[in-house]
């Protein structure tokens, strides 16, 4: 069976690095892998969606509605937007950060209230305060690796395999912060 | 060794392994990373050219000189380079010549959704279409061989999901190919009528030969699963079909999408009750099938001409199976469109243009975002360079009074790409426009590429920098003013003066992109007790400034301390707080 993971967030939050860490960890397990990224317009503070799929043989790089085994959401509104992609019995990991999109800032739309509660009431959800954990690790930019840590804990892949990939994907000078961030997520 | 590679990186790898000598491109999503990856190989000469036409001509020259050459572009870039492309189809090549074009179904970051396969047919140049990263590498490598074997340029067509998906690729070593002999051969390379008439004969013969090649080539493969349903597909659509339909249908996968085989398709189609042609965008394969007299096919009557396909959509159309249940809570979810980054220099420019209520002839780049709320000041966006020439046309149509309320905005890279000729037109034909060059020291939209105004090459080496002031003056613009768009008052004054002038002028709005490593904003902006909640700062459309419980607040995780908001607050209610 192909495992389907969707990573969603806001451009600039580092979702791309997260999907690459995930992709490179699973190839180490001998799987066929596809990681679909979106570059360009969506990086400028827009919604960003990446898909990671692995299994014996993966054809399509994208995930349809009702299919995702796991959704890793870097922001609450994006979690809410992605929810229809979660399969029945799937798990959604949500960073409880709120980043207002421009239509909310200009008053043209309202940020929905109590998103975390609404999602928890309808799906298997794990809510994390990844921003605080990243700050604790030493850099608010490490939110992505905190969330990878949470995901790792919920995966069948061993702890050491994740650490190995982080060591090869993250630049030397950010390594210490990121390893700390990973652990904080893993043990949260 | 197998590695996880982006489709674009795999194309670069394929070209590298094929011994490519010269790569010249202009950036454009989703093609940009091909050339950025090529730079990692020291054996290859690579450059960002000022536009796609120049890039294609550099590659053509390199090929005629005997080297293997490639040029990469997004679909609309192919429009810009179409002129040399149609004629190099006649000359053919010396060293292998590959044009790699990336389409953008769904328009993730493009202004239209054109289908590049039309160009292959129109210019009579063969086209390969890979469907994953491994094929990206293999097809690109093969493209160089085929180019030399059939004396033709070769297109490799990608689409966003192929370019920007990573999958596993087997890496091989580079093969150094000696340069081909260079010989003077005007009958082949001087395309004046007498020579071109003869070359056209060769082109038609080549297409006939390539059609024969397509009949037996391994690029076009049949997968027999003993089904009563046949599927003909190519590129990413083939992967969607495989995922959706698995072994329940038979497939004809076309890796070569121009020229298309004839006998092979007819022989395939006759085995089935029904044959689905599954291709994103236009019905190119379908029309070919219909022209061959095949009647048991279904194509665009089942599948849309618009946007991207998905496996779910194919499953529904072919097997009438519904998508799995999904959670729908029914609440309206606000959109999250892209916005100018915190600290973006363009924000100051559009704040002033909005305030002055000007008509803004826009262009393509990060500054196209000046069209969305709350800055909302851009009136038009057509294609790269159009801001300048279209404003000239607007002024000629509506006259002098209208022109006093009209400006063009164009980025530094876009000005180099195709803005200069429009400006020459304004001077030559006695126009009186005001053109604002948004000089943020980089090609921003496509992710920070160097260009002729930045002073650096693609490899980061220092080079001569085009002097925008001297350039504008030399073509006859006497009024060239440089101004910082974050100095709101000064900028407003300059714009007012220049639009009212009875002569053409250029304003260079100069401030570097906030994401450049050389830009070091520090600390954060903070609202103090002087705030009267007038919301002037909200007009900037800064992603860091938002409203919480009816009060304006600045979000520290978003603010980079650029300080623009300090310049618009009438009450001194925003201050800098150092980190
Ligand atoms: C013909 C063509 N080639 C390439 C592109 C892709 N593209 C869009 S905007 C842009 C450059 C923008 O750079 P610049 O003008 O410096 O503005 P900035 O984004 O830095 O504000 C490019 C290359 C395109 N849309 N059309």
Short mmCIF file of C-alpha atoms and ligand atoms in Angstrom, two decimals, chain A residues 44, chain B residues 26-29 32 51-52 73-80 109-111 344 346 363-368 383-384 410-418 438-449 451 453 513, ligand 1:
data_model
loop_
_atom_site.label_atom_id
_atom_site.label_comp_id
_atom_site.label_asym_id
_atom_site.label_seq_id
_atom_site.Cartn_x
_atom_site.Cartn_y
_atom_site.Cartn_z
CA UNK A 44 4.91 34.63 -1.36
CA UNK B 26 15.86 32.88 -19.03
CA UNK B 27 14.12 31.95 -15.76
CA UNK B 28 10.43 31.10 -15.62
CA UNK B 29 8.41 28.87 -13.31
CA UNK B 32 13.94 27.67 -13.57
CA UNK B 51 15.34 36.92 -22.51
CA UNK B 52 14.35 33.62 -24.11
CA UNK B 73 12.10 28.13 -20.61
CA UNK B 74 8.53 28.22 -19.37
CA UNK B 75 5.70 27.87 -21.91
CA UNK B 76 5.25 31.61 -22.51
CA UNK B 77 9.00 31.93 -22.97
CA UNK B 78 8.57 29.80 -26.04
CA UNK B 79 6.43 32.59 -27.54
CA UNK B 80 9.33 35.00 -27.08
CA UNK B 109 2.37 30.73 -11.56
CA UNK B 110 1.57 31.82 -15.10
CA UNK B 111 -0.62 34.23 -16.97
CA UNK B 344 9.09 44.26 -0.03
CA UNK B 346 7.36 47.37 -4.15
CA UNK B 363 3.86 43.93 -15.94
CA UNK B 364 4.97 40.54 -14.71
CA UNK B 365 6.96 39.97 -11.54
CA UNK B 366 6.44 40.14 -7.79
CA UNK B 367 4.97 43.59 -8.40
CA UNK B 368 1.98 42.08 -10.23
CA UNK B 383 3.06 39.72 -20.81
CA UNK B 384 6.63 40.69 -20.01
CA UNK B 410 8.25 47.25 -14.75
CA UNK B 411 10.84 45.24 -12.79
CA UNK B 412 14.57 45.39 -13.50
CA UNK B 413 14.71 41.91 -15.02
CA UNK B 414 11.56 42.50 -17.05
CA UNK B 415 12.89 45.84 -18.30
CA UNK B 416 16.02 44.06 -19.57
CA UNK B 417 13.89 41.24 -20.99
CA UNK B 418 11.62 43.32 -23.20
CA UNK B 438 11.19 48.83 -9.96
CA UNK B 439 14.85 48.10 -9.36
CA UNK B 440 15.04 45.60 -6.49
CA UNK B 441 18.50 44.38 -7.59
CA UNK B 442 17.32 40.87 -8.51
CA UNK B 443 14.85 38.79 -10.52
CA UNK B 444 12.52 38.25 -7.59
CA UNK B 445 9.44 36.38 -8.76
CA UNK B 446 11.25 33.30 -9.98
CA UNK B 447 13.38 32.99 -6.83
CA UNK B 448 16.40 35.30 -7.07
CA UNK B 449 18.22 35.00 -10.37
CA UNK B 451 20.26 39.65 -14.43
CA UNK B 453 21.36 45.03 -13.90
CA UNK B 513 14.49 42.87 -2.34
C1 LIG C 1 8.19 35.38 -21.38
C2 LIG C 1 8.27 35.11 -19.94
N1 LIG C 1 9.41 34.63 -19.42
C3 LIG C 1 9.50 34.39 -18.10
C4 LIG C 1 8.44 34.62 -17.27
C5 LIG C 1 8.55 34.28 -15.81
N2 LIG C 1 8.74 35.50 -15.01
C6 LIG C 1 7.69 36.12 -14.48
S1 LIG C 1 8.14 37.53 -13.76
C7 LIG C 1 9.76 37.31 -14.09
C8 LIG C 1 10.85 38.26 -13.70
C9 LIG C 1 10.51 39.21 -12.67
O1 LIG C 1 11.68 39.91 -12.29
P1 LIG C 1 11.69 41.46 -12.16
O2 LIG C 1 11.16 42.10 -13.38
O3 LIG C 1 13.06 41.87 -11.77
O4 LIG C 1 10.64 41.75 -11.00
P2 LIG C 1 10.61 41.23 -9.47
O5 LIG C 1 9.89 39.93 -9.47
O6 LIG C 1 12.01 41.15 -8.99
O7 LIG C 1 9.83 42.26 -8.76
C10 LIG C 1 9.92 36.15 -14.78
C11 LIG C 1 11.22 35.67 -15.19
C12 LIG C 1 7.25 35.10 -17.87
N3 LIG C 1 6.15 35.34 -17.15
N4 LIG C 1 7.21 35.35 -19.17
#
